[in-house]
Short mmCIF file of N, CA and C in Angstrom, two decimals:
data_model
loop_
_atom_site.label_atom_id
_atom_site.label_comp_id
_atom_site.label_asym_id
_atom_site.label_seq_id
_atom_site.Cartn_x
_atom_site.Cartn_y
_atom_site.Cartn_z
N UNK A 27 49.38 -58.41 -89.24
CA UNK A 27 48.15 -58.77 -89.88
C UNK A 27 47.59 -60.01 -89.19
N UNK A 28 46.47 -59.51 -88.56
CA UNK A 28 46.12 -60.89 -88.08
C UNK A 28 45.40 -61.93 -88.51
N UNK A 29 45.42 -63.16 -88.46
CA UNK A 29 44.55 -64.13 -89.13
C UNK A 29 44.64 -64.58 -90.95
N UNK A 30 46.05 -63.46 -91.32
CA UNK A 30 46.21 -64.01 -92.65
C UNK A 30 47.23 -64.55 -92.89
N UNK A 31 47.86 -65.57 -92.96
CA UNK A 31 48.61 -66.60 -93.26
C UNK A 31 49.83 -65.85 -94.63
N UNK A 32 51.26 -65.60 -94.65
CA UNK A 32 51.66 -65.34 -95.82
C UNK A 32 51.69 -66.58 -96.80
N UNK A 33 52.16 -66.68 -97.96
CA UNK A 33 51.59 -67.26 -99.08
C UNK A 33 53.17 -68.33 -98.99
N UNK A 34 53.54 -69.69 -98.98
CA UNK A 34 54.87 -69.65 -99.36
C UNK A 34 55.07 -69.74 -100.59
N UNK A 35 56.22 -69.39 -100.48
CA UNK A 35 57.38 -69.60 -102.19
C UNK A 35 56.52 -68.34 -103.19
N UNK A 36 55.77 -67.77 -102.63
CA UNK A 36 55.60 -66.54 -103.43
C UNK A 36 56.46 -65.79 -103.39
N UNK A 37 56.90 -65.31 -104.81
CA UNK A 37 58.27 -64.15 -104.37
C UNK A 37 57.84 -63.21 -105.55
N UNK A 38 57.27 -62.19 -105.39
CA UNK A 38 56.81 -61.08 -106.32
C UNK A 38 55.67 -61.55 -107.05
N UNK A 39 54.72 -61.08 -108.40
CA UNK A 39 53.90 -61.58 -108.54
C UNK A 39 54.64 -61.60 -110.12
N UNK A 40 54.64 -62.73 -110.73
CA UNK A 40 54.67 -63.16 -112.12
C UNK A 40 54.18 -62.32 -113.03
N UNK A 41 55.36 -61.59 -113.67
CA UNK A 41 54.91 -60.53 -114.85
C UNK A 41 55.30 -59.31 -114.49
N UNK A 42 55.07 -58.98 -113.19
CA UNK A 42 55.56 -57.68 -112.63
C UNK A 42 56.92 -57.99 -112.37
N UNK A 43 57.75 -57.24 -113.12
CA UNK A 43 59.53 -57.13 -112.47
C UNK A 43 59.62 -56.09 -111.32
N UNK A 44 60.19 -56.92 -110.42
CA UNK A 44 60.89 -55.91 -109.60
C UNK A 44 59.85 -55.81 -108.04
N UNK A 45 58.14 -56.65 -108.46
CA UNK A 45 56.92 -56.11 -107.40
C UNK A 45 57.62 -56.97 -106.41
N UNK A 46 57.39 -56.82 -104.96
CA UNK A 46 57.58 -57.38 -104.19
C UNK A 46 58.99 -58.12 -103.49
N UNK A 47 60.30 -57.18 -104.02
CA UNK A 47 61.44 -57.03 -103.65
C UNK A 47 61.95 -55.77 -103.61
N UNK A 48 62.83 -55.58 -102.77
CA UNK A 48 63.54 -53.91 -102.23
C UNK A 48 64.23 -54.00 -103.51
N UNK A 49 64.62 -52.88 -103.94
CA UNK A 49 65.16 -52.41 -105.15
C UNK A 49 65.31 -51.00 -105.31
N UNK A 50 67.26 -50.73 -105.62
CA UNK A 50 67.45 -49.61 -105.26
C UNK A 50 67.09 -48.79 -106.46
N UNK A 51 66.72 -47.26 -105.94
CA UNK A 51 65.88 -46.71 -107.37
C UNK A 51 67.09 -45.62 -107.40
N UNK A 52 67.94 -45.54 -108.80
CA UNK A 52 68.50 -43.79 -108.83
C UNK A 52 67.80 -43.13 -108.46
N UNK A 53 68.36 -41.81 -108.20
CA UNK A 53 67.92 -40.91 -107.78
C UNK A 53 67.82 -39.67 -108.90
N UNK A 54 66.73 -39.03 -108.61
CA UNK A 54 66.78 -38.56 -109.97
C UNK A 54 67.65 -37.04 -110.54
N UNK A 55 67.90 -36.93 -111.89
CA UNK A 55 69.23 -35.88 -112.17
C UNK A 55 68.67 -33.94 -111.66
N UNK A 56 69.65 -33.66 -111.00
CA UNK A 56 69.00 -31.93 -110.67
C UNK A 56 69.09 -31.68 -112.30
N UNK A 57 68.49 -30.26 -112.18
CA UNK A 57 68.42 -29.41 -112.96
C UNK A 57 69.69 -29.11 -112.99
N UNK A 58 70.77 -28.57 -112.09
CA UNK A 58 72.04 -28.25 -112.34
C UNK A 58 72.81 -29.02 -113.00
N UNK A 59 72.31 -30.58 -113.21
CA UNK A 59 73.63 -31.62 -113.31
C UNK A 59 72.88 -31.21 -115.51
N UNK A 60 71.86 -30.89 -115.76
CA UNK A 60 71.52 -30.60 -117.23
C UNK A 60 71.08 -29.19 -117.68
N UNK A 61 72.32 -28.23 -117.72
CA UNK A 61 72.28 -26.58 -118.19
C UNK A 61 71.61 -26.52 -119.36
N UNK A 62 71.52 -27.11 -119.98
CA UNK A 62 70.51 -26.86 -121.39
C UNK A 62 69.11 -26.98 -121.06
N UNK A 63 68.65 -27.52 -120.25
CA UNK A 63 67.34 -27.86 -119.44
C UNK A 63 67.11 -26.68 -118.98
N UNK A 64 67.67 -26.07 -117.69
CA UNK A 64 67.95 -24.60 -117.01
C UNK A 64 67.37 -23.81 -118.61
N UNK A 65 68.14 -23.64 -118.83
CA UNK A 65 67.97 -22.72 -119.88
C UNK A 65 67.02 -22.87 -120.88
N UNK A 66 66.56 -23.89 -121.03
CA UNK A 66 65.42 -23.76 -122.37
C UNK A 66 64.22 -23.52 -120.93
N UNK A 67 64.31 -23.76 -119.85
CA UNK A 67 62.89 -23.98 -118.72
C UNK A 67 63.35 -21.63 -118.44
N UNK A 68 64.41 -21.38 -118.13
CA UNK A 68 64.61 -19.63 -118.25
C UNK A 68 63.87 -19.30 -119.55
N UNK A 69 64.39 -19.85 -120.44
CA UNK A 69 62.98 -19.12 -121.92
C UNK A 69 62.14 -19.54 -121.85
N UNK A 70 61.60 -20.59 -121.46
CA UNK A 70 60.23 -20.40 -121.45
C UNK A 70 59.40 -19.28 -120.64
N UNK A 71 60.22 -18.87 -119.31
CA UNK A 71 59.50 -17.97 -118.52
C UNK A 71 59.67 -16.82 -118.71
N UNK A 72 60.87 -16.39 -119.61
CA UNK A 72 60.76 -15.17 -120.27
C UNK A 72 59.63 -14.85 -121.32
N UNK A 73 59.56 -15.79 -122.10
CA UNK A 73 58.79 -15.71 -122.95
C UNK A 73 57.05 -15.67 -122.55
N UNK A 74 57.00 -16.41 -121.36
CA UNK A 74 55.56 -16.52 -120.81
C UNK A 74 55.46 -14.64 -120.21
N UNK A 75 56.54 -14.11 -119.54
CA UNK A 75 56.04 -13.22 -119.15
C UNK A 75 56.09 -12.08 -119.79
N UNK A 76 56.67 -12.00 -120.96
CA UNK A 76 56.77 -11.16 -122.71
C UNK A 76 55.55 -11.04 -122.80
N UNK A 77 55.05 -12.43 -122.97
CA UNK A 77 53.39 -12.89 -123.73
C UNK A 77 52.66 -11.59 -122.07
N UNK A 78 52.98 -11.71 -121.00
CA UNK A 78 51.74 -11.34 -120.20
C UNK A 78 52.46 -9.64 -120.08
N UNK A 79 53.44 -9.12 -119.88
CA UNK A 79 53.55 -8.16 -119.98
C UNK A 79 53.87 -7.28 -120.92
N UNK A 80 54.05 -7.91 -122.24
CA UNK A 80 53.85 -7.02 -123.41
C UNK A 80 55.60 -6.32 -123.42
N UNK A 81 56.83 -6.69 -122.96
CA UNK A 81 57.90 -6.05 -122.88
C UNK A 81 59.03 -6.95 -122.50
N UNK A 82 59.77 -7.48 -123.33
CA UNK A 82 60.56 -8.87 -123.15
C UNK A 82 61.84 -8.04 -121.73
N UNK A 83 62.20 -6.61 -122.47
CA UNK A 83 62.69 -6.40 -121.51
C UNK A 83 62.96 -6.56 -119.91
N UNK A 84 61.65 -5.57 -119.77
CA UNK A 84 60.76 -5.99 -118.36
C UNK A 84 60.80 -7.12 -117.79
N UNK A 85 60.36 -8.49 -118.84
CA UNK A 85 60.35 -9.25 -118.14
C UNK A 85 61.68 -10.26 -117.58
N UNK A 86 62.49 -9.69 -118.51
CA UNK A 86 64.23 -10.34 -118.17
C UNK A 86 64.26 -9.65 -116.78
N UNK A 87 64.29 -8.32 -116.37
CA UNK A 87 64.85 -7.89 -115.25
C UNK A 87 63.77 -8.79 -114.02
N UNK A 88 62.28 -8.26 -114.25
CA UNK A 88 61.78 -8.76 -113.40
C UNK A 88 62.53 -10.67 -112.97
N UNK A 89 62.31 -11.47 -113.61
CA UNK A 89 62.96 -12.77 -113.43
C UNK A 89 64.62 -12.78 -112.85
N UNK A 90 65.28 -11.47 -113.29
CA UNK A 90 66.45 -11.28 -112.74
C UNK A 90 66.34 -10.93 -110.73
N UNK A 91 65.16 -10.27 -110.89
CA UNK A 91 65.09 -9.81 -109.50
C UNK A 91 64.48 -11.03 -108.70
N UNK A 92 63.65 -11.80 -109.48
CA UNK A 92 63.04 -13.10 -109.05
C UNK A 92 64.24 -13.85 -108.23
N UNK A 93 65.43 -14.04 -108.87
CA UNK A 93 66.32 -14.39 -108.27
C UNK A 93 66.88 -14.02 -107.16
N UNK A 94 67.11 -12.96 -106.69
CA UNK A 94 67.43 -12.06 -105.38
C UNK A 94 66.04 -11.94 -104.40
N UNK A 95 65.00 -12.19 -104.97
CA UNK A 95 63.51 -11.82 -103.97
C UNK A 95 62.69 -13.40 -104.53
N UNK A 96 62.93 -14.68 -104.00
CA UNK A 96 62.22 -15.55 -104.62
C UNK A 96 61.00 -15.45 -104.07
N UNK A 97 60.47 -14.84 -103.18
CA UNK A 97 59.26 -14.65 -102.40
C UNK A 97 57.61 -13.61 -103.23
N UNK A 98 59.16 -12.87 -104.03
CA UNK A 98 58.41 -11.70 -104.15
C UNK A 98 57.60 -12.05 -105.28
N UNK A 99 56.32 -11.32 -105.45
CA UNK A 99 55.18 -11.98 -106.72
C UNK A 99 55.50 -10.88 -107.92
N UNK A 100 54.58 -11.48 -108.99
CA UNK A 100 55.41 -10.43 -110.02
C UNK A 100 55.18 -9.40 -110.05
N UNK A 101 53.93 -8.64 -110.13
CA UNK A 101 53.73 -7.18 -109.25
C UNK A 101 54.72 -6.84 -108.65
N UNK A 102 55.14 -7.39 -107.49
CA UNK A 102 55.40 -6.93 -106.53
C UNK A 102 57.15 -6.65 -107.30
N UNK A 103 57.60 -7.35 -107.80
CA UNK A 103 58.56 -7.42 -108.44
C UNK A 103 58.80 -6.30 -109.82
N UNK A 104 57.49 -5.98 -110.23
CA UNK A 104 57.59 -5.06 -111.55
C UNK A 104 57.49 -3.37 -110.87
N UNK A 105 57.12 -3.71 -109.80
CA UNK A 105 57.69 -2.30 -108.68
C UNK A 105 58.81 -2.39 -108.73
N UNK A 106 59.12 -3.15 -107.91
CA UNK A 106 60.51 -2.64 -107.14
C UNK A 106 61.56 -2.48 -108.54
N UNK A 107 61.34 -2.92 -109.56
CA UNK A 107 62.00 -2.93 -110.91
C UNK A 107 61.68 -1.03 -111.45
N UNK A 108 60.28 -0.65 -111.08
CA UNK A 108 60.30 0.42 -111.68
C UNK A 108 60.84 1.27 -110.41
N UNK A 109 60.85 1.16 -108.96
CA UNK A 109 61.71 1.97 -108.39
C UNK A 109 62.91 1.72 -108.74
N UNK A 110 63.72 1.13 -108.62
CA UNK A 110 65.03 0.77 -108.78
C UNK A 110 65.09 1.67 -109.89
N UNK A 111 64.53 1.44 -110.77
CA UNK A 111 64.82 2.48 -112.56
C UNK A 111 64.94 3.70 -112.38
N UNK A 112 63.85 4.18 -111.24
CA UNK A 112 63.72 5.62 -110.56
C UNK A 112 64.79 6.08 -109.61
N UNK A 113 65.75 5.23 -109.21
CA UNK A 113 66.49 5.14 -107.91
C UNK A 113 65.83 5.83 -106.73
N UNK A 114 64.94 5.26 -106.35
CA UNK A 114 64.38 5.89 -105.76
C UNK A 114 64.21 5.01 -104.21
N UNK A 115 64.56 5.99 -103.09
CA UNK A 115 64.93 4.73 -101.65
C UNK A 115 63.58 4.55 -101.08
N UNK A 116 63.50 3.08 -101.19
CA UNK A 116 62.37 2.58 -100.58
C UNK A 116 63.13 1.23 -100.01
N UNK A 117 61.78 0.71 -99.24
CA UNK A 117 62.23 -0.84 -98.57
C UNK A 117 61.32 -1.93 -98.96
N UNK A 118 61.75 -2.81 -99.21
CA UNK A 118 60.28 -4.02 -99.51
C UNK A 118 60.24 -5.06 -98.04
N UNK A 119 59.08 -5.62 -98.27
CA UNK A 119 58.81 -6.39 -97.35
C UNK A 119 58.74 -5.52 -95.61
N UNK A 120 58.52 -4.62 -95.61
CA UNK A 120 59.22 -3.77 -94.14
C UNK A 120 58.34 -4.26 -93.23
N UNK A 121 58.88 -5.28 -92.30
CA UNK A 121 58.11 -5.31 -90.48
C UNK A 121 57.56 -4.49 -90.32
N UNK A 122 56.72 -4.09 -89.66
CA UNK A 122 56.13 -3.37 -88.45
C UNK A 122 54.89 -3.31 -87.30
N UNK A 123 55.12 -2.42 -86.25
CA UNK A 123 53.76 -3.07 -85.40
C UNK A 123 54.26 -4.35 -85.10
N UNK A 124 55.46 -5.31 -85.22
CA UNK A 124 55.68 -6.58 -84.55
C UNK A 124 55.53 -7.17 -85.91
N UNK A 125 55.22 -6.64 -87.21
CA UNK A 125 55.21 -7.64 -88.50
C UNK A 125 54.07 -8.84 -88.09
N UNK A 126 54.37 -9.46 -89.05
CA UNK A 126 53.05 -10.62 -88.65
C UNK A 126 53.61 -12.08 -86.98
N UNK A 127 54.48 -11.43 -86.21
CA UNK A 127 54.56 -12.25 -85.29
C UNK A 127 53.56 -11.66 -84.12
N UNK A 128 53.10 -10.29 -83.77
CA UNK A 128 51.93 -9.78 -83.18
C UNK A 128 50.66 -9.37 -83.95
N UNK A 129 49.86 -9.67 -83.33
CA UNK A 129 48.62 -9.43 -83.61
C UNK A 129 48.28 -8.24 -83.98
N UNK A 130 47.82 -7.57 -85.33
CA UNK A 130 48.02 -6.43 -85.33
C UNK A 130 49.03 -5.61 -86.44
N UNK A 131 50.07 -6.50 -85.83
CA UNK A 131 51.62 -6.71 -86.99
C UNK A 131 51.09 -6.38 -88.64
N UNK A 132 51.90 -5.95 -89.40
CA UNK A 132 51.91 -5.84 -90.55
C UNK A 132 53.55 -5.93 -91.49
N UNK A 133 53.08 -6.20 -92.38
CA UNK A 133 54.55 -6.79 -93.64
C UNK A 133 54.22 -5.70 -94.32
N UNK A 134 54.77 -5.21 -95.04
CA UNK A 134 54.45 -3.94 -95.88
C UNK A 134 55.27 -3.91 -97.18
N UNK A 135 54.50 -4.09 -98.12
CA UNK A 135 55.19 -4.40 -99.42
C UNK A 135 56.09 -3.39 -99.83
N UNK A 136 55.86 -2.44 -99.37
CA UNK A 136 57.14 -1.01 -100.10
C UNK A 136 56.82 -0.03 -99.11
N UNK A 137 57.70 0.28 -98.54
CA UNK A 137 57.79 1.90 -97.83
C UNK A 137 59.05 2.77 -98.46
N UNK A 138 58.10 3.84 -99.44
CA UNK A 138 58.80 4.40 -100.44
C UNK A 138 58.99 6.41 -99.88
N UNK A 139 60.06 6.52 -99.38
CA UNK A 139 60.79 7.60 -99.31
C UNK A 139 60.00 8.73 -100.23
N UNK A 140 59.96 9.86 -99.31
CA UNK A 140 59.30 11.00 -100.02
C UNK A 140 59.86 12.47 -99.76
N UNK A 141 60.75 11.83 -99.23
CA UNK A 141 61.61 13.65 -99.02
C UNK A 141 61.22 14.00 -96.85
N UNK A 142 60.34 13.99 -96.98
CA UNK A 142 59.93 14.70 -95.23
C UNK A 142 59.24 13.39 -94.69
N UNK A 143 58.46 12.54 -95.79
CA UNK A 143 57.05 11.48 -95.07
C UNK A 143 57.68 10.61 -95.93
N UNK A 144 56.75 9.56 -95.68
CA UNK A 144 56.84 8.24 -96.39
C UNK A 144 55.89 7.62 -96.84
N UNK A 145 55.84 7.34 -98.18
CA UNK A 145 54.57 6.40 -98.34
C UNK A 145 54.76 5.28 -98.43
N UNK A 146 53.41 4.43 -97.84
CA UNK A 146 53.22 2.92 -98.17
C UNK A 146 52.44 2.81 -99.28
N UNK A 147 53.37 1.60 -100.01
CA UNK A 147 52.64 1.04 -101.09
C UNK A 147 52.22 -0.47 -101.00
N UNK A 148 51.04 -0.64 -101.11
CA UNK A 148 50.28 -2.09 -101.11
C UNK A 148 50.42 -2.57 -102.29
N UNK A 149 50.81 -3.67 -102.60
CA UNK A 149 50.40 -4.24 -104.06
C UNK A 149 49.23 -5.54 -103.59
N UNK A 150 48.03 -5.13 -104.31
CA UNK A 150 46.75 -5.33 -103.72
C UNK A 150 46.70 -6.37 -105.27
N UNK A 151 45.81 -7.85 -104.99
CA UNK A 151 45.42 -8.93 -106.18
C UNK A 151 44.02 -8.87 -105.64
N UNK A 152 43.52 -8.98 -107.10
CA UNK A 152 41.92 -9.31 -106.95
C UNK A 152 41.53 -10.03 -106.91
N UNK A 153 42.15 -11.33 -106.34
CA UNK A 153 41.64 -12.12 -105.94
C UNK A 153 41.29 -12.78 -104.97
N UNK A 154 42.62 -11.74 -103.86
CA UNK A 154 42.60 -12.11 -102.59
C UNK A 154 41.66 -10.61 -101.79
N UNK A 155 41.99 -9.64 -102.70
CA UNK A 155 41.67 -8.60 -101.76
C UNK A 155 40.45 -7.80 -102.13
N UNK A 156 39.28 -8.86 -102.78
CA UNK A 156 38.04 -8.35 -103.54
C UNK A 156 37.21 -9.65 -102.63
N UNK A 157 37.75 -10.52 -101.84
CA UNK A 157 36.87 -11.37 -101.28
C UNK A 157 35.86 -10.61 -100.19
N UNK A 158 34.57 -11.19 -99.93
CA UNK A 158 33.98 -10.57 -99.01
C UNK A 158 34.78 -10.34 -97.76
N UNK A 159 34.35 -9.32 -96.92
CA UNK A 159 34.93 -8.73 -95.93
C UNK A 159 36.73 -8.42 -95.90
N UNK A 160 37.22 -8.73 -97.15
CA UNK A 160 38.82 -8.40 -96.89
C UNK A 160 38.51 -6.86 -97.12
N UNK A 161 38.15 -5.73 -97.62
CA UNK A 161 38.00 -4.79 -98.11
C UNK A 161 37.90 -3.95 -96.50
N UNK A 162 37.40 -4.86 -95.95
CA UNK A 162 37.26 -4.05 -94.41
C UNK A 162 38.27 -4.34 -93.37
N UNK A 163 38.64 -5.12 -93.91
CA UNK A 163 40.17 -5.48 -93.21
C UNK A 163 41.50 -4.67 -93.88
N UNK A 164 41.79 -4.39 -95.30
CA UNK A 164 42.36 -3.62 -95.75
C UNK A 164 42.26 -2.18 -95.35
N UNK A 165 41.12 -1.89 -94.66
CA UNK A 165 40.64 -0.61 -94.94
C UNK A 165 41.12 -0.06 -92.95
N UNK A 166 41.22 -1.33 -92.19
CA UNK A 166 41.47 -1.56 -90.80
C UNK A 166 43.13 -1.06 -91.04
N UNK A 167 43.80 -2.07 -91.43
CA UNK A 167 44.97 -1.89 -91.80
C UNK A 167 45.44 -0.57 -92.09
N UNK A 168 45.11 -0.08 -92.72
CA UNK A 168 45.57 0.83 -93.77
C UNK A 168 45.34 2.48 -92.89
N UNK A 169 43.96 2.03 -91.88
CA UNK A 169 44.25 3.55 -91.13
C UNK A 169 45.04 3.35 -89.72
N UNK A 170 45.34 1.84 -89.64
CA UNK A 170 46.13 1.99 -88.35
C UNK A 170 47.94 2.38 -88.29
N UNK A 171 48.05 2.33 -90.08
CA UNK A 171 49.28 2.68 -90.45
C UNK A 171 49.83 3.93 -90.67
N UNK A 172 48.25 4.65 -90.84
CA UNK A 172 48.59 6.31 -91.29
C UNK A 172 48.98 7.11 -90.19
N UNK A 173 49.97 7.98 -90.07
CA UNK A 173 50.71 8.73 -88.91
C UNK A 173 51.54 8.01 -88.55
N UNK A 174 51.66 6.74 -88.03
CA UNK A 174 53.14 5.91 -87.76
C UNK A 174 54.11 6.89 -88.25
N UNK A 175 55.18 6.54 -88.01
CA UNK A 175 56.73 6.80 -88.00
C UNK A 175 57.51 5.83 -88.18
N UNK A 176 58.19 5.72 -89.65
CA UNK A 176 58.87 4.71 -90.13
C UNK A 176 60.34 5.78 -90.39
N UNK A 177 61.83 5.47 -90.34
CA UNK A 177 62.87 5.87 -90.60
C UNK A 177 62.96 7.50 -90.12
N UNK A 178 61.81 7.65 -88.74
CA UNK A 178 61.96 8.60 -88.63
C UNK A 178 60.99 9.60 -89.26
N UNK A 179 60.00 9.56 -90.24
CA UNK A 179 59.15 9.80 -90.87
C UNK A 179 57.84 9.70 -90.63
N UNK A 180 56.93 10.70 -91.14
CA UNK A 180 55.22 10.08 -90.95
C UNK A 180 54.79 9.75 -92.09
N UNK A 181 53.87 8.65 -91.84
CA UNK A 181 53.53 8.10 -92.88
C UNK A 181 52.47 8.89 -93.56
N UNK A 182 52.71 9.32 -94.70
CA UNK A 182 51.73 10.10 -95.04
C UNK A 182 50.45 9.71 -95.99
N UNK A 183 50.92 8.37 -96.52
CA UNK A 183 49.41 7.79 -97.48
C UNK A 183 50.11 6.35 -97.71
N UNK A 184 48.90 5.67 -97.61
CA UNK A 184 48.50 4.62 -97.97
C UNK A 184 48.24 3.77 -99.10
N UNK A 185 48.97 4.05 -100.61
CA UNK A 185 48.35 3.57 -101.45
C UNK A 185 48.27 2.43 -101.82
N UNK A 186 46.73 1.39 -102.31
CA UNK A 186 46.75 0.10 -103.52
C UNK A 186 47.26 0.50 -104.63
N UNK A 187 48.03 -0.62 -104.93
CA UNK A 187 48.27 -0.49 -106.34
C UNK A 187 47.82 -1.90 -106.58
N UNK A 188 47.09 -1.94 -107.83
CA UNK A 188 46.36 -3.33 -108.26
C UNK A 188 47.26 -3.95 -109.14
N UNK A 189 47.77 -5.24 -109.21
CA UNK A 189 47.50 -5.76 -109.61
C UNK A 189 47.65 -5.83 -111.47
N UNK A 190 45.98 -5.60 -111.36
CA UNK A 190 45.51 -5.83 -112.86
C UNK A 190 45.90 -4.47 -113.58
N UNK A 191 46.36 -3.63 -113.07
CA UNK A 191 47.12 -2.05 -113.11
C UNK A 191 48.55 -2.26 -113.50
N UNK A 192 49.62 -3.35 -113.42
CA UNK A 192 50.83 -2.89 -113.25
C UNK A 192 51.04 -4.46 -114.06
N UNK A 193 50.62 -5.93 -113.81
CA UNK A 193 51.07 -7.01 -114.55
C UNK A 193 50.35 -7.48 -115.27
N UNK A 194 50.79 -6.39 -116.58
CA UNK A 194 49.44 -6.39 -118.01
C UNK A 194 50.52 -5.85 -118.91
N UNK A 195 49.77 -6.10 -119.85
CA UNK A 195 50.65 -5.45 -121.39
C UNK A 195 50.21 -4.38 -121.87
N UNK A 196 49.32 -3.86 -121.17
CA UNK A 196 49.38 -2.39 -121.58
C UNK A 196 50.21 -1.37 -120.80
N UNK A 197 51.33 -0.84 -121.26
CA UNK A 197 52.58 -0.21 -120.84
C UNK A 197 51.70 1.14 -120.19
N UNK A 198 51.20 1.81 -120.86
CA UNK A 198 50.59 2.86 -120.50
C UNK A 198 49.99 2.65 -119.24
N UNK A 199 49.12 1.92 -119.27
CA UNK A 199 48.37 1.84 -117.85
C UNK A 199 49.53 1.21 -116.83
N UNK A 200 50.43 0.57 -116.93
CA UNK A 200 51.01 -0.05 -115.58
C UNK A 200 51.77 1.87 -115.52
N UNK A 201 52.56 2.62 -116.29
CA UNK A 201 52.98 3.10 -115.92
C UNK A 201 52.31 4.37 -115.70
N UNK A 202 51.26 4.94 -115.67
CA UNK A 202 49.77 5.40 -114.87
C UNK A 202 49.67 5.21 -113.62
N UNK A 203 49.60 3.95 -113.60
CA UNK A 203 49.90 3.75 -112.19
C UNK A 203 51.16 3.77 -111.38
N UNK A 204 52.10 3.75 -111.04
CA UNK A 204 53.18 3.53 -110.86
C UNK A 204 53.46 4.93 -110.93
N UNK A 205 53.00 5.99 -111.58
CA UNK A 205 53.62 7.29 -111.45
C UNK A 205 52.11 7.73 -110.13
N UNK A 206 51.29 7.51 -110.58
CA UNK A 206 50.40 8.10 -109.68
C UNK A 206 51.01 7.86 -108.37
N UNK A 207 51.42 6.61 -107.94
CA UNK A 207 51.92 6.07 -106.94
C UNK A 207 52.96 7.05 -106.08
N UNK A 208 53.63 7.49 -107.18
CA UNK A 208 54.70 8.43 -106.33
C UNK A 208 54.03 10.00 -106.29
N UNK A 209 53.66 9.85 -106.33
CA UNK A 209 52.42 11.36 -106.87
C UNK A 209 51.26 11.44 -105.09
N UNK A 210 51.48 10.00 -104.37
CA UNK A 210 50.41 9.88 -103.32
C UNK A 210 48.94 9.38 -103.70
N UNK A 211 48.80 9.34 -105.45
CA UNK A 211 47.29 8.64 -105.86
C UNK A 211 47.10 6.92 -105.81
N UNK A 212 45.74 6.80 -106.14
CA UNK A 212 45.61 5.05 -106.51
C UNK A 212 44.34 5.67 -107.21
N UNK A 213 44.83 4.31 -108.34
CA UNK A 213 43.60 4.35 -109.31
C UNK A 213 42.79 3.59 -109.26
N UNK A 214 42.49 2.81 -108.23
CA UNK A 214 41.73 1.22 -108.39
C UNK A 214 41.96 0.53 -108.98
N UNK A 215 41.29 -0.44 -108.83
CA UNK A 215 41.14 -1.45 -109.78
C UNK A 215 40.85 -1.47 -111.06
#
């Protein structure tokens, strides 16, 4: 600092404890070191996603799978929960085209087994995929995937699944969708 003189015999400022000396701070307690914490912060998110999906069940497994897929969103998670129920062989997250390290590349939320072909399933949010011009980028995507050959297979359809279709409390409609899905349909949005 140039041109400012320090102050002498100032040592912190009067009234403030602790201003203007090093002072070691604990560090603060994990969540692991207080299990009752863990656990009342697990009910709350059961309970938040009861309240949004209408099925306490549902939402235990989904949060169970949360644990094994921390990436995965809850959609994306209330799939792979209703394949799994279906046993039905699919893959999440699947590379291809170079995945997103080439240009071009794609991540693919589910490539779900169909006997001879394979379908892709998108789990599509409206919030990302209703912005201007994403619709034409989805729509880029989605035919450069059709005919590929995944596990040996052609890809035979492309479906969205929304979203506002599958992480809702109306049981009926998520599972509307979700059957259409294996059926080769999409219902929109």
């Amino acid at each position: 600092m140039l041109g400012i003189k320090p102050l002498k015999g100032l040592k912190g400022l009067p009234g403030l404890k602790g201003l203007g000396r090093k002072q070691r701070i604990p560090p603060l307690p994990t969540l692991g070191e207080q299990p009752g914490r863990v656990a009342a912060l697990e009910d709350d998110e059961v309970q938040r996603l009861t309240r949004q999906l209408g099925d306490e069940a549902l939402a235990k497994r989904v949060l169970k799978l949360k644990k094994k897929w921390p990436d995965g969103t809850t959609p994306e998670l209330i799939v792979m929960d209703f394949l799994e129920r279906r046993r039905a062989k699919y893959e999440f997250q699947k590379k291809v085209i170079g995945g997103r390290k080439i240009q071009g590349g794609q991540v693919l939320d589910f490539v779900v087994d169909q006997g001879i072909s394979v379908h892709i399933w998108e789990i599509q949010g409206k919030y990302w995929h209703t912005r201007p011009g994403k619709k034409q980028v989805d729509e880029a995507q989605r035919m450069a995937l059709m005919g590929i050959q995944i596990w040996g297979k052609k890809v035979s359809a492309v479906i969205e699944i929304w979203d506002s279709r599958i992480a809702t409390d109306n049981r009926a409609k998520r599972q509307q969708a979700l059957e259409a899905g294996l059926t080769g349909r999409e219902l929109g949005i």
